[in-house]
Short mmCIF file of C-alpha atoms in Angstrom, two decimals:
data_model
loop_
_atom_site.label_atom_id
_atom_site.label_comp_id
_atom_site.label_asym_id
_atom_site.label_seq_id
_atom_site.Cartn_x
_atom_site.Cartn_y
_atom_site.Cartn_z
CA MET G 1 191.53 154.21 109.03
CA ASN G 2 194.81 155.41 110.55
CA LEU G 3 197.03 152.53 109.47
CA ARG G 4 200.68 153.60 109.46
CA LEU G 5 202.45 151.68 106.71
CA GLY G 6 206.19 151.66 106.22
CA GLY G 7 206.45 149.32 103.27
CA PHE G 8 204.70 147.06 100.81
CA VAL G 9 205.79 144.01 98.78
CA PRO G 10 203.40 143.29 95.91
CA TRP G 11 204.29 139.58 95.63
CA SER G 12 205.88 137.00 97.86
CA SER G 13 205.90 133.21 97.86
CA VAL G 14 207.61 132.79 101.25
CA ASP G 15 205.77 134.98 103.76
CA TYR G 16 202.66 132.77 103.86
CA PRO G 17 203.77 129.21 103.08
CA GLY G 18 201.96 127.71 100.11
CA HIS G 19 200.38 131.01 99.07
CA GLN G 20 201.12 133.81 96.63
CA ALA G 21 200.76 136.92 98.77
CA ALA G 22 201.26 140.64 99.03
CA VAL G 23 202.92 141.83 102.25
CA LEU G 24 202.14 144.98 104.23
CA PHE G 25 204.77 146.28 106.66
CA VAL G 26 203.39 148.40 109.48
CA ILE G 27 205.34 150.91 111.54
CA GLY G 28 205.95 150.52 115.27
CA CYS G 29 207.25 147.90 117.68
CA PRO G 30 207.56 148.09 121.47
CA TRP G 31 210.44 145.60 121.57
CA ARG G 32 214.07 146.23 120.61
CA CYS G 33 215.56 142.90 119.57
CA PRO G 34 219.18 143.59 118.57
CA TYR G 35 219.15 141.24 115.56
CA CYS G 36 215.98 142.70 114.00
CA HIS G 37 216.25 143.01 110.21
CA ASN G 38 213.37 145.52 110.10
CA SER G 39 214.61 147.90 112.78
CA HIS G 40 213.88 150.83 110.47
CA LEU G 41 210.20 150.11 111.16
CA TRP G 42 210.46 150.50 114.95
CA THR G 43 209.51 154.15 114.53
CA GLY G 44 209.05 156.55 111.65
CA GLU G 45 206.59 158.24 109.40
CA PRO G 46 204.26 156.38 107.03
CA GLY G 47 205.71 155.82 103.59
CA LEU G 48 202.43 155.06 101.80
CA SER G 49 198.69 155.19 102.45
CA TRP G 50 196.15 152.44 102.91
CA PRO G 51 193.88 153.72 100.08
CA VAL G 52 196.78 153.39 97.63
CA VAL G 53 197.55 149.87 98.83
CA ARG G 54 193.90 148.85 98.74
CA GLY G 55 193.63 150.19 95.20
CA PHE G 56 196.53 147.99 94.18
CA LEU G 57 195.01 144.95 95.88
CA GLU G 58 191.77 145.47 93.99
CA THR G 59 193.76 144.96 90.77
CA ARG G 60 195.13 141.65 92.10
CA VAL G 61 191.87 139.93 92.96
CA GLY G 62 192.08 136.47 91.40
CA LEU G 63 195.83 136.78 90.91
CA LEU G 64 197.02 136.66 94.53
CA ASP G 65 195.86 134.25 97.22
CA ALA G 66 196.48 136.28 100.33
CA VAL G 67 197.72 139.39 102.09
CA VAL G 68 200.21 139.22 104.96
CA VAL G 69 200.49 141.94 107.59
CA SER G 70 204.02 142.16 108.99
CA GLY G 71 206.19 144.83 110.56
CA GLY G 72 207.34 146.26 112.77
CA GLU G 73 204.77 144.70 115.03
CA PRO G 74 201.18 144.61 113.78
CA LEU G 75 199.78 144.24 117.30
CA ALA G 76 201.13 147.72 118.07
CA GLN G 77 198.47 149.03 115.67
CA ALA G 78 195.88 146.38 116.44
CA ALA G 79 192.71 148.42 115.85
CA ALA G 80 193.83 149.77 112.47
CA VAL G 81 195.21 146.39 111.42
CA ARG G 82 191.87 144.73 112.20
CA GLU G 83 190.09 147.28 110.03
CA ALA G 84 192.51 146.58 107.19
CA LEU G 85 192.11 142.82 107.60
CA ALA G 86 188.33 143.16 107.36
CA GLU G 87 188.65 145.08 104.10
CA ILE G 88 191.19 142.60 102.76
CA ARG G 89 188.81 139.74 103.45
CA THR G 90 185.94 141.50 101.67
CA LEU G 91 188.16 141.49 98.57
CA GLY G 92 188.38 137.69 98.83
CA PHE G 93 191.97 137.32 100.01
CA ALA G 94 193.12 135.01 102.76
CA THR G 95 194.84 136.86 105.61
CA ALA G 96 198.01 136.20 107.55
CA LEU G 97 199.86 137.89 110.39
CA HIS G 98 203.53 138.03 111.37
CA THR G 99 203.85 138.87 115.06
CA ALA G 100 206.09 138.45 118.07
CA GLY G 101 203.06 138.17 120.34
CA VAL G 102 203.65 141.41 122.22
CA SER G 103 200.02 141.46 123.40
CA PRO G 104 198.14 138.17 123.82
CA ARG G 105 194.91 140.07 124.44
CA ARG G 106 195.14 141.90 121.12
CA LEU G 107 196.20 138.71 119.36
CA GLN G 108 193.19 136.87 120.76
CA ALA G 109 190.86 139.60 119.50
CA MET G 110 192.38 139.38 116.01
CA LEU G 111 192.16 135.61 115.56
CA GLY G 112 188.79 135.71 113.83
CA ASP G 113 190.26 137.92 111.11
CA LEU G 114 193.15 135.56 110.34
CA ASP G 115 193.72 132.40 108.33
CA TRP G 116 197.37 131.89 109.34
CA ILE G 117 199.82 133.21 111.95
CA GLY G 118 203.60 133.37 111.91
CA LEU G 119 204.68 133.75 115.55
CA ASP G 120 208.28 134.71 116.30
CA ILE G 121 209.78 132.96 119.32
CA LYS G 122 212.80 134.83 120.70
CA GLY G 123 214.18 132.05 122.90
CA PRO G 124 213.43 130.54 126.30
CA PHE G 125 210.85 132.71 128.04
CA SER G 126 213.37 133.54 130.79
CA ARG G 127 215.65 135.13 128.16
CA TYR G 128 213.04 137.41 126.63
CA ASP G 129 213.62 140.49 128.76
CA ALA G 130 217.32 140.50 127.84
CA ILE G 131 216.67 139.91 124.12
CA THR G 132 213.79 142.36 123.70
CA ALA G 133 215.08 145.01 126.16
CA ARG G 134 211.57 145.08 127.67
CA ASP G 135 210.37 143.78 131.03
CA GLU G 136 207.68 141.08 131.13
CA SER G 137 208.03 140.35 127.42
CA GLY G 138 208.51 136.64 128.14
CA THR G 139 205.20 136.53 130.00
CA ALA G 140 203.42 138.10 127.01
CA ALA G 141 205.13 135.74 124.59
CA ARG G 142 204.21 132.62 126.55
CA ALA G 143 200.57 133.70 126.69
CA SER G 144 200.62 134.42 122.95
CA VAL G 145 202.00 130.96 122.18
CA GLU G 146 199.23 129.46 124.30
CA THR G 147 196.66 131.61 122.49
CA VAL G 148 197.82 130.49 119.04
CA LEU G 149 198.06 126.81 119.97
CA ARG G 150 194.65 126.86 121.68
CA SER G 151 193.04 128.54 118.66
CA GLY G 152 193.76 125.67 116.30
CA LYS G 153 194.63 128.19 113.58
CA PRO G 154 197.26 127.16 111.03
CA HIS G 155 200.53 128.70 112.17
CA GLU G 156 204.31 128.61 112.17
CA LEU G 157 206.46 129.16 115.23
CA ARG G 158 209.90 130.38 114.19
CA THR G 159 213.10 131.51 115.87
CA THR G 160 216.03 133.52 114.55
CA VAL G 161 219.24 132.06 115.95
CA HIS G 162 222.39 134.05 116.66
CA PRO G 163 224.82 132.08 118.88
CA GLU G 164 225.79 135.25 120.78
CA LEU G 165 222.18 135.52 121.97
CA LEU G 166 221.03 131.90 122.12
CA SER G 167 223.32 129.13 123.32
CA ASP G 168 222.80 125.43 122.63
CA HIS G 169 221.37 125.17 126.14
CA ASP G 170 218.95 128.01 125.40
CA LEU G 171 217.68 126.26 122.27
CA ILE G 172 217.22 122.99 124.12
CA THR G 173 215.36 124.78 126.91
CA MET G 174 213.18 126.66 124.42
CA LEU G 175 212.12 123.49 122.63
CA ARG G 176 211.28 121.79 125.92
CA GLU G 177 209.15 124.77 126.95
CA LEU G 178 207.31 124.79 123.63
CA VAL G 179 206.69 121.04 123.72
CA ALA G 180 205.29 121.42 127.25
CA LEU G 181 202.83 124.00 125.87
CA GLY G 182 201.73 121.62 123.14
CA ALA G 183 203.80 122.83 120.17
CA ARG G 184 204.80 120.20 117.64
CA SER G 185 207.13 122.23 115.47
CA VAL G 186 209.28 125.33 115.42
CA THR G 187 211.35 126.55 112.49
CA LEU G 188 214.87 127.63 113.42
CA LYS G 189 216.36 130.21 111.07
CA ASN G 190 219.86 131.58 110.71
CA PHE G 191 220.48 135.21 111.60
CA ARG G 192 220.74 137.61 108.65
CA PRO G 193 222.92 140.72 109.00
CA MET G 194 220.76 142.82 106.65
CA GLY G 195 219.13 145.63 108.62
CA CYS G 196 220.66 144.52 111.94
CA PRO G 197 220.98 147.59 114.21
CA ASP G 198 223.84 146.05 116.22
CA PRO G 199 227.11 146.02 114.22
CA ARG G 200 228.75 143.71 116.74
CA LEU G 201 226.12 141.01 116.14
CA ALA G 202 226.40 141.49 112.40
CA ALA G 203 230.17 140.95 112.62
CA THR G 204 230.22 138.00 115.05
CA TYR G 205 227.67 135.62 113.55
CA ARG G 206 228.93 132.09 113.00
CA GLN G 207 227.44 128.75 112.15
CA TRP G 208 225.83 127.28 115.24
CA LEU G 209 224.14 124.03 114.19
CA THR G 210 226.26 120.94 114.79
CA PRO G 211 225.23 117.32 114.12
CA ARG G 212 225.14 116.68 117.87
CA LEU G 213 222.87 119.65 118.56
CA ALA G 214 220.60 118.68 115.66
CA THR G 215 220.21 115.21 117.16
CA GLU G 216 219.40 116.64 120.59
CA LEU G 217 216.84 119.08 119.22
CA ARG G 218 215.10 116.41 117.14
CA ALA G 219 214.95 114.12 120.17
CA ILE G 220 213.04 116.80 122.07
CA MET G 221 210.81 117.92 119.17
CA PRO G 222 210.78 115.55 116.19
CA GLY G 223 208.98 118.18 114.11
CA VAL G 224 211.62 120.87 114.55
CA VAL G 225 212.69 122.43 111.23
CA LEU G 226 216.43 123.08 111.08
CA PRO G 227 218.27 125.33 108.61
CA GLU G 228 220.31 123.86 105.82
CA GLY G 229 223.98 124.80 105.90
#
C-alpha cells in the first residue's frame, strides 16, 4: 500500500461526532482554499508509514470506536485510502472520511467502505472556482453533495466562514442551494487562523453572525447549526 501520511492523532472526540476515534491525515489536495488550516498537507513527503499506524491501531482494538481519514484530501489518494479503510474495518473499527468532494466518482466508489462522511461545503457552487483556485470545482462539489445525500449514509455538511470570502448573501444562497438538493442541515464554523496560508485573511477575520442573519438562515434551513459567539 502506497498511502502517503502526513500526520496522525491517536485520539479525538470531535472528528467523528459521538465516537472516540483516531485520525489519519493524508498528504495531497488539488484545491487551494486560502483559509485552509492544513495547508502544510497540500504537498510534501510522508511523515510516517501505514504499517506503523496499523500497528498502533491493533493496540487500540476495543478502546477506540473508529478511525477517521482526513487531510489534505483523501480522495486525492483514493485507491490507497480504500485499501487502508478495508484493513481498518477488518480490525473492527468504524470508518469515517473528511472530504471536500473533489471527485464525486471516487467518493461514490468509497461509500461502501464508510460509516460516516464529513463533507466540507465551501460556499455557493458559483463561488467555488474563486475559493478553491480551481476551475469546475463547484460542479464536482455539487455532484458530491448529491452523492452523499442520495447514499443515505450518516454525514455532516459543514462550512468554514470568513466574511472576506463569504458574504451574508453568499451564505443565504448556499443554504437555499443545499435545501434544493435535499439537505436538512449544515454546520457553519468560524474561521481559525491556525495554519492559514494567507496572512491577510488571518489578520482580517471578524465576527460575522448577527441576530438578523441567524434568523434568515434558520428560516431557510431550520436545521442549520450556527456557531456560538
